[in-house]
Short mmCIF file of C-alpha atoms in Angstrom, two decimals:
data_model
loop_
_atom_site.label_atom_id
_atom_site.label_comp_id
_atom_site.label_asym_id
_atom_site.label_seq_id
_atom_site.Cartn_x
_atom_site.Cartn_y
_atom_site.Cartn_z
CA MET A 9 0.00 0.00 0.00
CA VAL A 10 1.39 3.37 -1.03
CA ALA A 11 0.67 6.10 1.51
CA PRO A 12 2.28 9.41 0.71
CA GLY A 13 0.54 12.49 2.05
CA PHE A 14 -0.69 15.59 0.33
CA VAL A 15 1.91 17.74 -1.33
CA PHE A 16 -0.30 20.56 -2.57
CA GLY A 17 1.50 23.75 -3.41
CA LEU A 18 4.40 21.97 -5.06
CA VAL A 19 5.51 23.97 -8.06
CA LEU A 20 6.00 21.75 -11.09
CA PRO A 21 7.37 22.79 -14.44
CA LEU A 22 4.84 22.99 -17.23
CA LEU A 23 5.05 19.69 -19.07
CA LEU A 24 3.52 18.72 -22.36
CA ARG A 25 1.02 15.84 -22.31
CA ALA A 26 3.62 13.77 -24.14
CA ASP A 27 7.21 14.89 -24.47
CA SER A 28 8.83 15.57 -27.79
CA SER A 29 10.38 12.12 -28.05
CA ALA A 30 6.97 10.38 -28.18
CA ASP A 31 6.14 8.35 -31.26
CA VAL A 32 2.88 9.13 -33.07
CA GLY A 33 1.62 5.59 -32.38
CA PHE A 34 2.35 5.73 -28.65
CA ARG A 35 -0.12 7.61 -26.50
CA PHE A 36 -2.29 7.58 -23.42
CA ALA A 37 -6.02 7.00 -23.72
CA SER A 38 -7.88 10.21 -24.56
CA TYR A 39 -8.95 11.00 -20.98
CA ILE A 40 -5.63 10.31 -19.29
CA ASP A 41 -4.06 13.74 -19.01
CA ASN A 42 -2.56 16.40 -16.78
CA TYR A 43 -4.61 17.34 -13.69
CA MET A 44 -6.63 14.13 -13.67
CA VAL A 45 -7.90 12.31 -10.60
CA LEU A 46 -7.28 8.57 -10.34
CA GLN A 47 -9.34 6.34 -8.06
CA LYS A 48 -7.76 5.97 -4.65
CA GLU A 49 -7.50 2.90 -2.43
CA PRO A 50 -8.78 0.27 -1.88
CA ALA A 51 -9.09 0.00 -5.66
CA GLY A 52 -6.22 0.21 -8.09
CA ALA A 53 -6.27 2.86 -10.80
CA VAL A 54 -6.00 1.79 -14.44
CA ILE A 55 -3.54 3.47 -16.82
CA TRP A 56 -3.81 2.51 -20.47
CA GLY A 57 -3.14 3.67 -23.98
CA TYR A 58 -1.93 2.67 -27.43
CA GLY A 59 1.45 1.68 -28.79
CA VAL A 60 3.36 -0.43 -31.29
CA SER A 61 2.45 -4.10 -31.27
CA GLY A 62 4.95 -6.18 -29.31
CA ALA A 63 6.62 -3.23 -27.60
CA THR A 64 7.26 -3.20 -23.85
CA VAL A 65 5.64 -0.40 -21.85
CA THR A 66 6.77 0.62 -18.37
CA VAL A 67 4.50 2.89 -16.31
CA THR A 68 6.10 4.76 -13.43
CA LEU A 69 4.39 6.72 -10.67
CA CYS A 70 6.57 9.45 -9.19
CA GLN A 71 6.30 12.08 -6.49
CA ASP A 72 8.93 14.72 -5.79
CA GLN A 73 11.23 12.94 -8.29
CA GLU A 74 10.97 9.78 -6.21
CA THR A 75 9.73 6.59 -7.86
CA ILE A 76 6.69 5.25 -6.00
CA MET A 77 6.03 2.21 -8.19
CA LYS A 78 6.65 0.71 -11.63
CA LYS A 79 4.41 -1.55 -13.70
CA VAL A 80 5.52 -3.33 -16.88
CA THR A 81 3.30 -4.65 -19.68
CA SER A 82 3.39 -5.17 -23.43
CA VAL A 83 1.34 -3.83 -26.31
CA LYS A 84 -1.31 -6.30 -27.47
CA ALA A 85 -1.09 -7.31 -31.09
CA HIS A 86 -4.78 -7.35 -31.96
CA SER A 87 -5.68 -3.96 -30.48
CA ASN A 88 -2.32 -2.13 -30.27
CA SER A 89 -3.32 -1.24 -26.71
CA TRP A 90 -1.56 -1.59 -23.37
CA MET A 91 -2.83 -1.43 -19.80
CA VAL A 92 -1.54 -1.58 -16.23
CA VAL A 93 -3.30 -1.57 -12.88
CA LEU A 94 -1.50 0.49 -10.25
CA ASP A 95 -1.23 -0.66 -6.66
CA PRO A 96 -3.78 1.06 -4.41
CA VAL A 97 -2.74 4.59 -3.43
CA LYS A 98 -4.09 6.73 -0.60
CA ALA A 99 -5.85 10.00 -1.36
CA GLY A 100 -3.48 12.84 -2.13
CA GLY A 101 -0.94 14.13 -4.59
CA PRO A 102 0.28 15.62 -6.81
CA TYR A 103 2.06 12.86 -8.74
CA GLU A 104 3.64 12.44 -12.14
CA VAL A 105 2.80 9.44 -14.32
CA MET A 106 5.37 8.41 -16.92
CA ALA A 107 4.92 5.76 -19.62
CA GLN A 108 7.91 4.51 -21.57
CA GLN A 109 7.70 2.33 -24.68
CA ILE A 110 10.71 0.29 -25.74
CA LEU A 111 10.87 -1.60 -29.03
CA GLY A 112 14.32 -2.73 -30.04
CA ARG A 113 16.57 0.29 -29.73
CA LYS A 114 13.69 2.77 -29.91
CA ASN A 115 12.59 4.45 -26.71
CA PHE A 116 9.58 6.79 -26.41
CA THR A 117 8.29 8.52 -23.27
CA LEU A 118 4.98 10.12 -22.22
CA ARG A 119 4.39 12.18 -19.08
CA ILE A 120 1.40 13.68 -17.33
CA HIS A 121 1.71 15.84 -14.22
CA ASP A 122 -0.32 17.16 -11.28
CA VAL A 123 -2.21 13.88 -10.95
CA LEU A 124 -4.23 13.34 -7.77
CA PHE A 125 -5.74 10.26 -6.16
CA GLY A 126 -9.27 10.49 -4.79
CA ASP A 127 -12.78 9.35 -5.70
CA VAL A 128 -13.92 9.41 -9.32
CA TRP A 129 -17.60 9.91 -10.18
CA LEU A 130 -19.27 9.73 -13.59
CA CYS A 131 -22.29 12.02 -14.21
CA SER A 132 -24.65 11.26 -17.08
CA GLY A 133 -28.13 11.91 -18.42
CA GLN A 134 -29.88 14.54 -20.48
CA SER A 135 -30.44 18.31 -20.31
CA ASN A 136 -30.92 18.72 -16.55
CA MET A 137 -27.54 17.04 -16.09
CA GLN A 138 -25.97 18.91 -18.98
CA MET A 139 -26.99 22.39 -17.71
CA THR A 140 -23.92 24.41 -16.77
CA VAL A 141 -23.25 26.58 -13.74
CA SER A 142 -23.94 29.74 -15.74
CA GLN A 143 -27.58 28.61 -16.14
CA ILE A 144 -28.47 28.03 -12.48
CA PHE A 145 -29.58 30.20 -9.55
CA ASN A 146 -26.88 32.47 -8.11
CA ALA A 147 -24.61 31.69 -11.03
CA THR A 148 -22.24 34.61 -10.42
CA SER A 149 -21.64 33.59 -6.83
CA GLU A 150 -21.23 29.92 -7.73
CA LEU A 151 -18.75 30.68 -10.51
CA SER A 152 -16.58 32.69 -8.16
CA ASN A 153 -16.49 29.90 -5.57
CA THR A 154 -13.65 27.81 -6.97
CA ALA A 155 -10.51 28.77 -5.05
CA ALA A 156 -11.15 26.29 -2.23
CA TYR A 157 -11.87 23.44 -4.64
CA GLN A 158 -8.71 23.13 -6.71
CA SER A 159 -8.50 19.42 -5.88
CA VAL A 160 -11.93 18.85 -7.41
CA ARG A 161 -10.99 18.15 -11.02
CA ILE A 162 -13.42 18.16 -13.94
CA LEU A 163 -13.64 16.61 -17.40
CA SER A 164 -16.42 16.98 -19.99
CA VAL A 165 -16.91 14.43 -22.77
CA SER A 166 -17.69 15.78 -26.25
CA LEU A 167 -21.11 15.20 -27.76
CA SER A 168 -20.58 12.24 -30.04
CA GLN A 169 -22.47 9.23 -31.37
CA ALA A 170 -21.41 5.99 -33.00
CA GLN A 171 -23.02 2.92 -34.52
CA GLN A 172 -20.48 0.58 -32.93
CA GLU A 173 -18.84 0.49 -29.50
CA LEU A 174 -15.75 2.70 -29.51
CA GLU A 175 -12.64 1.73 -27.57
CA ASP A 176 -11.65 5.32 -26.80
CA LEU A 177 -13.35 8.71 -26.85
CA ALA A 178 -13.35 10.42 -30.22
CA LYS A 179 -12.99 13.83 -28.56
CA VAL A 180 -13.00 15.53 -25.17
CA ASP A 181 -14.56 18.99 -24.87
CA LEU A 182 -12.87 19.86 -21.60
CA GLN A 183 -9.79 17.87 -20.66
CA TRP A 184 -9.05 17.31 -16.97
CA SER A 185 -8.90 20.76 -15.43
CA LYS A 186 -8.95 22.65 -12.19
CA PRO A 187 -12.25 24.53 -11.83
CA THR A 188 -12.31 28.11 -13.08
CA LEU A 189 -14.95 30.69 -13.86
CA GLU A 190 -14.27 30.10 -17.55
CA ASN A 191 -14.61 26.33 -17.70
CA LEU A 192 -17.58 26.14 -15.32
CA GLY A 193 -19.46 28.99 -17.00
CA HIS A 194 -18.43 28.44 -20.60
CA GLY A 195 -22.00 28.75 -21.94
CA ASN A 196 -25.41 27.13 -21.94
CA PHE A 197 -25.15 23.33 -22.04
CA THR A 198 -21.44 23.67 -22.84
CA TYR A 199 -18.61 22.17 -20.83
CA MET A 200 -19.20 21.24 -17.23
CA SER A 201 -22.45 19.96 -15.74
CA ALA A 202 -23.69 22.12 -12.84
CA VAL A 203 -25.22 19.16 -10.97
CA CYS A 204 -22.02 17.18 -11.39
CA TRP A 205 -19.80 20.05 -10.23
CA LEU A 206 -21.96 20.92 -7.22
CA PHE A 207 -22.27 17.26 -6.24
CA GLY A 208 -18.50 16.91 -6.25
CA ARG A 209 -18.05 20.15 -4.36
CA TYR A 210 -20.44 19.07 -1.60
CA LEU A 211 -18.66 15.71 -1.40
CA HIS A 212 -15.30 17.44 -1.11
CA ASP A 213 -16.59 19.53 1.79
CA THR A 214 -17.14 16.28 3.69
CA LEU A 215 -14.37 14.04 2.36
CA ARG A 216 -11.57 16.63 2.38
CA TYR A 217 -9.64 14.81 -0.33
CA PRO A 218 -9.58 14.98 -4.17
CA VAL A 219 -12.69 14.27 -6.22
CA GLY A 220 -12.69 13.62 -9.97
CA LEU A 221 -15.83 14.40 -11.98
CA LEU A 222 -16.55 13.22 -15.53
CA SER A 223 -19.58 14.71 -17.27
CA SER A 224 -21.02 12.73 -20.18
CA SER A 225 -24.51 13.96 -20.98
CA TRP A 226 -26.63 15.20 -23.90
CA ALA A 227 -29.89 17.16 -23.82
CA GLY A 228 -33.09 15.63 -25.14
CA THR A 229 -31.89 12.04 -25.18
CA PRO A 230 -33.85 8.90 -24.20
CA ILE A 231 -32.46 6.05 -22.15
CA GLU A 232 -32.27 3.86 -25.26
CA ALA A 233 -29.42 5.99 -26.62
CA TRP A 234 -27.42 5.43 -23.41
CA SER A 235 -28.05 1.68 -23.28
CA SER A 236 -26.07 -1.12 -24.85
CA GLY A 237 -27.65 -3.40 -27.41
CA ARG A 238 -27.46 -6.21 -24.86
CA SER A 239 -29.57 -4.46 -22.26
CA LEU A 240 -32.12 -3.23 -24.80
CA LYS A 241 -32.52 -6.72 -26.22
CA ALA A 242 -33.11 -8.08 -22.72
CA CYS A 243 -36.00 -5.63 -22.31
CA GLY A 244 -37.53 -6.31 -25.71
CA VAL A 245 -36.97 -2.76 -26.93
CA PRO A 246 -37.99 -2.57 -30.59
CA ARG A 247 -35.40 -1.32 -33.07
CA GLN A 248 -37.35 1.88 -33.45
CA GLY A 249 -34.73 4.35 -34.54
CA PHE A 250 -36.03 7.71 -33.42
CA MET A 251 -38.41 9.47 -31.08
CA PRO A 252 -41.33 11.47 -32.46
CA SER A 253 -39.88 14.46 -34.28
CA ASP A 254 -41.71 17.04 -32.15
CA LEU A 255 -39.86 15.83 -29.05
CA GLU A 256 -36.42 15.21 -30.45
CA THR A 257 -33.56 17.54 -29.56
CA GLY A 258 -30.72 15.05 -29.21
CA PRO A 259 -29.80 11.64 -30.63
CA SER A 260 -32.39 8.95 -29.91
CA GLU A 261 -31.16 6.00 -31.93
CA CYS A 262 -30.51 2.91 -29.85
CA SER A 263 -27.06 2.69 -28.21
CA VAL A 264 -25.39 5.54 -30.12
CA LEU A 265 -24.38 7.44 -26.96
CA TRP A 266 -23.48 4.29 -25.08
CA ASN A 267 -21.17 3.43 -27.97
CA ALA A 268 -19.47 6.83 -28.18
CA MET A 269 -19.71 8.48 -24.74
CA ILE A 270 -19.88 5.69 -22.10
CA HIS A 271 -18.26 2.50 -23.44
CA PRO A 272 -14.93 4.28 -24.12
CA LEU A 273 -14.69 5.12 -20.38
CA ARG A 274 -15.13 1.52 -19.22
CA ASN A 275 -11.44 0.96 -18.34
CA MET A 276 -11.49 3.77 -15.80
CA THR A 277 -11.76 2.81 -12.13
CA LEU A 278 -14.84 4.57 -10.72
CA LYS A 279 -16.28 5.19 -7.29
CA GLY A 280 -19.82 5.61 -8.59
CA VAL A 281 -22.33 7.18 -11.01
CA ILE A 282 -25.09 9.78 -10.74
CA TRP A 283 -27.88 9.85 -13.36
CA TYR A 284 -30.42 12.57 -14.26
CA GLN A 285 -32.61 11.49 -17.17
CA GLY A 286 -36.21 10.59 -17.93
CA GLU A 287 -37.96 13.53 -19.57
CA SER A 288 -37.38 12.12 -23.06
CA ASN A 289 -39.04 8.83 -22.13
CA VAL A 290 -42.30 10.32 -20.91
CA ASN A 291 -43.82 9.63 -24.33
CA PHE A 292 -41.25 7.23 -25.72
CA ASN A 293 -41.13 3.58 -24.57
CA ARG A 294 -42.40 4.71 -21.18
CA ASP A 295 -43.92 1.30 -20.52
CA LEU A 296 -40.46 -0.27 -20.79
CA TYR A 297 -38.59 2.12 -18.49
CA ASN A 298 -39.05 -0.10 -15.44
CA CYS A 299 -36.95 -2.63 -17.38
CA THR A 300 -34.60 -0.42 -19.39
CA PHE A 301 -33.37 1.61 -16.42
CA PRO A 302 -32.47 -1.34 -14.14
CA ALA A 303 -30.95 -3.05 -17.19
CA LEU A 304 -28.81 0.03 -17.89
CA VAL A 305 -27.57 0.10 -14.29
CA GLU A 306 -26.73 -3.60 -14.33
CA ASP A 307 -24.99 -3.39 -17.70
CA TRP A 308 -22.94 -0.30 -16.78
CA ARG A 309 -21.85 -1.99 -13.56
CA GLN A 310 -20.76 -5.17 -15.30
CA THR A 311 -19.01 -3.28 -18.10
CA PHE A 312 -17.01 -0.95 -15.83
CA HIS A 313 -16.11 -3.82 -13.51
CA ASP A 314 -14.80 -5.91 -16.40
CA GLY A 315 -13.12 -3.00 -18.20
CA SER A 316 -11.18 -1.96 -15.10
CA GLN A 317 -9.93 -5.51 -14.50
CA GLY A 318 -12.22 -5.81 -11.50
CA GLN A 319 -11.06 -2.59 -9.84
CA THR A 320 -14.43 -0.79 -10.15
CA GLU A 321 -16.76 -2.47 -7.68
CA ARG A 322 -19.18 -4.91 -9.32
CA PHE A 323 -22.12 -3.15 -7.65
CA PHE A 324 -20.76 0.38 -7.52
CA PRO A 325 -23.04 3.09 -6.05
CA PHE A 326 -25.58 4.48 -8.51
CA GLY A 327 -27.67 7.53 -7.62
CA PHE A 328 -30.51 8.85 -9.74
CA VAL A 329 -32.94 11.75 -9.73
CA GLN A 330 -36.64 10.95 -9.63
CA GLU A 331 -38.61 12.58 -12.39
CA LYS A 332 -41.97 13.60 -10.96
CA GLN A 333 -44.89 11.40 -11.91
CA GLU A 334 -42.68 8.51 -12.91
CA PHE A 335 -42.74 6.31 -9.85
CA HIS A 336 -45.06 4.74 -7.30
CA ALA A 337 -44.12 3.80 -3.77
CA SER A 338 -44.68 0.47 -2.09
CA VAL A 339 -46.24 0.62 1.34
CA GLU A 340 -48.25 -1.69 3.54
CA SER A 341 -51.96 -1.58 4.15
CA ALA A 342 -52.81 -2.66 7.69
CA GLY A 343 -49.82 -5.00 7.59
CA ALA A 344 -50.55 -6.45 4.14
CA PRO A 345 -48.09 -5.91 1.26
CA MET A 346 -49.17 -3.31 -1.27
CA ARG A 347 -49.04 -3.70 -5.04
CA PRO A 348 -49.19 -1.14 -7.86
CA VAL A 349 -52.63 0.07 -8.80
CA CYS A 350 -53.37 -1.55 -12.15
CA SER A 351 -56.81 -2.58 -13.28
CA SER A 352 -57.97 -3.21 -16.80
CA ALA A 353 -61.39 -2.00 -15.70
CA ALA A 354 -60.09 1.36 -14.51
CA ASP A 355 -58.75 3.44 -17.37
CA GLU A 356 -57.72 6.23 -15.03
CA MET A 357 -55.42 3.88 -13.16
CA GLU A 358 -53.80 2.48 -16.27
CA ASN A 359 -52.33 5.87 -17.07
CA TYR A 360 -50.05 5.93 -14.07
CA CYS A 361 -49.44 2.19 -14.09
CA ARG A 362 -47.69 2.72 -17.41
CA ASN A 363 -45.26 5.07 -15.71
CA SER A 364 -41.89 3.94 -14.48
CA GLN A 365 -42.18 2.57 -10.99
CA GLN A 366 -39.84 3.37 -8.17
CA THR A 367 -40.45 0.13 -6.32
CA ALA A 368 -40.16 -2.05 -9.40
CA ILE A 369 -36.88 -0.36 -10.27
CA LEU A 370 -35.35 -0.41 -6.80
CA ARG A 371 -36.35 -4.04 -6.24
CA GLN A 372 -34.60 -5.09 -9.45
CA LEU A 373 -31.38 -3.29 -8.54
CA PRO A 374 -29.36 -5.46 -6.17
CA ARG A 375 -27.91 -2.85 -3.80
CA LEU A 376 -26.07 0.44 -3.43
CA GLU A 377 -28.63 2.59 -5.23
CA TRP A 378 -30.37 5.68 -3.98
CA MET A 379 -33.06 7.87 -5.47
CA LEU A 380 -33.14 11.62 -5.06
CA VAL A 381 -36.61 13.14 -4.93
CA ALA A 382 -36.06 16.55 -6.52
CA PHE A 383 -39.60 17.94 -6.22
CA LEU A 384 -38.34 21.44 -7.13
CA PRO A 385 -40.75 22.55 -9.85
CA GLN A 386 -40.28 25.78 -11.73
CA ARG A 387 -43.36 26.89 -13.62
CA PHE A 388 -43.27 26.67 -17.41
CA SER A 389 -39.77 25.17 -17.40
CA THR A 390 -38.46 21.64 -17.84
CA HIS A 391 -35.09 22.88 -16.57
CA PRO A 392 -35.43 24.03 -12.95
CA ARG A 393 -32.56 26.37 -12.09
CA ASP A 394 -32.17 25.22 -8.51
CA LYS A 395 -29.47 22.66 -9.14
CA GLN A 396 -27.85 23.32 -5.76
CA THR A 397 -30.63 21.49 -3.91
CA VAL A 398 -30.59 18.62 -6.40
CA ALA A 399 -26.82 18.21 -6.02
CA TYR A 400 -26.98 18.54 -2.25
CA ARG A 401 -29.60 15.81 -1.93
CA LEU A 402 -27.64 13.58 -4.31
CA HIS A 403 -24.56 14.06 -2.17
CA LEU A 404 -26.53 13.11 0.97
CA GLY A 405 -27.46 9.84 -0.72
CA ALA A 406 -23.87 9.26 -1.77
CA ARG A 407 -22.62 9.85 1.76
CA ALA A 408 -25.13 7.35 3.14
CA VAL A 409 -24.94 4.67 0.43
CA ALA A 410 -21.37 4.96 -0.87
CA TYR A 411 -19.59 6.11 2.28
CA GLY A 412 -21.70 4.57 5.06
CA ALA A 413 -22.61 7.79 6.85
CA LYS A 414 -25.54 7.55 9.26
CA LEU A 415 -27.81 10.30 8.00
CA THR A 416 -31.26 10.88 6.53
CA PHE A 417 -31.11 11.17 2.75
CA GLN A 418 -34.69 10.42 1.66
CA GLY A 419 -37.98 12.00 2.63
CA PRO A 420 -40.71 10.11 4.51
CA LEU A 421 -42.91 7.54 2.78
CA PRO A 422 -45.91 5.69 4.23
CA GLN A 423 -45.07 2.20 5.41
CA LYS A 424 -48.59 1.27 6.53
CA ILE A 425 -52.07 2.38 5.50
CA GLU A 426 -55.11 1.59 7.58
CA LEU A 427 -58.72 2.23 6.61
CA LEU A 428 -60.76 3.36 9.61
CA GLY A 429 -64.23 2.72 8.23
CA ASN A 430 -66.25 3.78 11.24
CA MET A 431 -64.54 7.17 11.27
CA GLY A 432 -64.32 7.75 7.53
CA LEU A 433 -60.55 8.15 7.77
CA LEU A 434 -57.53 6.69 6.00
CA ASN A 435 -54.60 6.56 8.41
CA LEU A 436 -51.05 6.73 6.99
CA THR A 437 -48.13 5.67 9.17
CA TYR A 438 -44.81 6.98 7.87
CA SER A 439 -41.36 5.40 7.96
CA GLN A 440 -39.85 8.57 9.43
CA PRO A 441 -41.03 11.58 11.40
CA ILE A 442 -43.05 14.04 9.35
CA GLN A 443 -43.50 17.78 9.53
CA VAL A 444 -46.76 19.17 8.20
CA GLN A 445 -45.75 22.63 7.02
CA ARG A 446 -49.14 23.56 5.62
CA HIS A 447 -52.54 22.02 5.03
CA ASN A 448 -53.52 21.15 1.49
CA ASN A 449 -56.93 19.63 0.84
CA LYS A 450 -56.21 18.56 -2.73
CA ILE A 451 -52.70 17.10 -2.75
CA PHE A 452 -53.87 13.71 -1.43
CA GLU A 453 -56.38 11.86 -3.60
CA ILE A 454 -58.27 8.58 -3.29
CA SER A 455 -59.51 6.32 -6.07
CA CYS A 456 -63.16 5.53 -5.56
CA CYS A 457 -64.60 2.71 -7.70
CA SER A 458 -68.11 1.48 -8.46
CA ASP A 459 -69.22 -0.96 -11.19
CA HIS A 460 -65.75 -1.00 -12.77
CA GLN A 461 -65.66 2.78 -12.99
CA CYS A 462 -63.10 4.69 -10.93
CA LYS A 463 -62.51 8.35 -10.24
CA TRP A 464 -60.01 10.29 -8.18
CA LEU A 465 -61.40 12.42 -5.38
CA PRO A 466 -59.62 14.87 -3.06
CA ALA A 467 -58.87 13.49 0.42
CA PRO A 468 -58.41 16.47 2.77
CA MET A 469 -55.72 16.25 5.43
CA ASP A 470 -57.27 15.72 8.85
CA THR A 471 -55.33 15.03 12.06
CA PHE A 472 -51.61 14.26 12.27
CA SER A 473 -48.92 13.36 14.77
CA THR A 474 -45.16 12.75 14.67
CA GLN A 475 -45.35 9.86 12.19
CA THR A 476 -49.03 9.53 11.26
CA LEU A 477 -51.43 11.45 9.10
CA ALA A 478 -55.19 10.88 8.72
CA LEU A 479 -57.08 11.69 5.54
CA ASN A 480 -60.79 12.40 5.35
CA VAL A 481 -62.25 9.87 2.87
CA LYS A 482 -65.97 10.41 3.50
CA SER A 483 -66.38 11.65 -0.06
CA CYS A 484 -66.05 8.06 -1.32
CA HIS A 485 -69.40 6.30 -1.07
CA ASP A 486 -68.20 3.22 -2.94
CA SER A 487 -65.05 1.08 -2.83
CA LEU A 488 -61.87 2.92 -1.87
CA VAL A 489 -59.07 1.16 -3.73
CA ALA A 490 -56.08 3.51 -3.85
CA VAL A 491 -54.46 6.65 -2.49
CA ARG A 492 -51.91 8.93 -4.05
CA TYR A 493 -49.90 11.99 -3.03
CA ALA A 494 -48.70 14.90 -5.16
CA TRP A 495 -49.58 13.04 -8.34
CA THR A 496 -50.21 16.00 -10.63
CA THR A 497 -48.11 18.05 -13.01
CA TRP A 498 -47.90 20.92 -10.52
CA PRO A 499 -48.74 19.62 -7.02
CA CYS A 500 -47.31 22.55 -5.06
CA GLU A 501 -45.20 25.65 -5.40
CA TYR A 502 -41.42 25.66 -5.14
CA LYS A 503 -40.41 24.26 -1.71
CA GLN A 504 -43.98 24.68 -0.45
CA CYS A 505 -45.34 21.14 -0.40
CA PRO A 506 -47.14 20.13 2.81
CA LEU A 507 -44.95 17.25 4.03
CA TYR A 508 -41.23 17.23 4.83
CA HIS A 509 -38.81 15.48 7.10
CA PRO A 510 -38.57 17.75 10.19
CA THR A 511 -34.77 18.09 10.40
CA SER A 512 -33.37 17.37 6.94
CA ALA A 513 -35.91 19.46 4.98
CA LEU A 514 -36.29 16.55 2.54
CA PRO A 515 -39.74 16.43 0.92
CA ALA A 516 -42.11 13.47 1.17
CA PRO A 517 -41.97 11.83 -2.29
CA PRO A 518 -44.96 11.47 -4.58
CA PHE A 519 -46.53 8.00 -4.31
CA THR A 520 -49.49 5.90 -5.28
CA ALA A 521 -50.57 2.88 -3.25
CA PHE A 522 -53.22 0.21 -3.64
CA ILE A 523 -55.40 -0.51 -0.63
CA THR A 524 -55.56 -4.28 -0.47
CA ASN A 525 -57.86 -4.79 2.50
CA GLN A 526 -61.43 -3.58 2.60
CA ILE A 527 -63.26 -3.54 5.93
CA PRO A 528 -66.65 -5.28 5.51
CA GLY A 529 -69.51 -2.81 5.54
CA TYR A 530 -67.22 0.16 4.97
CA ARG A 531 -69.15 1.37 1.96
CA SER A 532 -72.48 1.46 3.71
CA LYS A 533 -71.08 3.09 6.82
CA VAL A 534 -69.48 5.88 4.83
CA ALA A 535 -72.61 6.29 2.75
CA LYS A 536 -74.59 6.90 5.89
#
């Protein structure tokens, strides 16, 4: 185990990415460059590149002109590529990485400098992930807040698509860099993701060691473009090439962004991924999202694990942002397991059963996932500017799931629902304490069914305590079969929903739940 400490402030001479003796055919992979962050212990970082078939390549890690370690490999004949896995290194730096190729009497050398070891996170998705710092609230203040975060390094992958899986990136928009006003605020949807940057900054505030952030996102893109052919085939996704033209703003053809913007990164050792996507699937293969998203997570995990020679954890942490109206929550009704509300006789219910389902997704993912409930609507905009809250909540989930911190990172959900027929109340018991910030008589709704016809009715908030909330359901004179919360396009104003966690300020997520038990005689008692 290598354990040198931080050596920030060391003045290094400006070095070219490869020195003048380098051969044209000998190079590092596209994203291995000055100022990069390599994954720290307990994993080993992967260094790779291209060379002349049969040549010997020696990779040396140095600090203060002292050799820390050397790794020797050879260039593979079929791919002209070489790769080494470094021994685990503790967080810190800066280091120099040198690669030397020897073939006969020819000797070529590459160097990169100011390399740090820390945690490396990949950020991907569509426009809400691609938005830059210049587009968010308090942009001027955020852009000036970089001096304390020079060990948070950023890289932005170029927008690119390919019909086949690429081995390396075709282009990088922003090579590994220290954060500056210019590269964080380069323009709208250009260069660095605001959510990615803020997420890394919040992590650094807690971790106090280097963080590497790779942004690979493209506005207006469906999940099919980010998925491999393998995962799409497993979900039965038809080879439908494009989304409806009125919705298309980015590539939508199957796998083209996976091929060009994700697969080339597979050799990198990662700590985890954060994902912000879903808008482009609201009207495109929405019924399949509860398969395509878990399949994407599983496939990315397997691919990065294999590509990094097992150094990226097989089930690395994967955080994602909930798009409103896309999920339902699983709770219990008087101790009985709940199931999604789906009934061929109830057309109203079918609409939200077609939506992606939080429980179905989370149950299919084996472990180390967390979902951020954004719930930060901004009227008439699909791009809310409050990316600070989104990033902060994502970082809370990362701290809990990826780093084992004991903290609250998700808002309260009901874990039991009990129908109190004699009182005309529906009692919800929550998994965490709740804070009722304001009464809202329309945000809860109940599905009331008679003769195979169902309609949603408001269920006004009644009494509440630390972890329970009662709803008035006397308006239903027939069979009460479901309850939902905040299940509209605009359920409440910005940060003004009725239910939050009392100390973390995390909102209660939207949910729908099926009421499995019916108390005999309930209908007649309510009707009276």
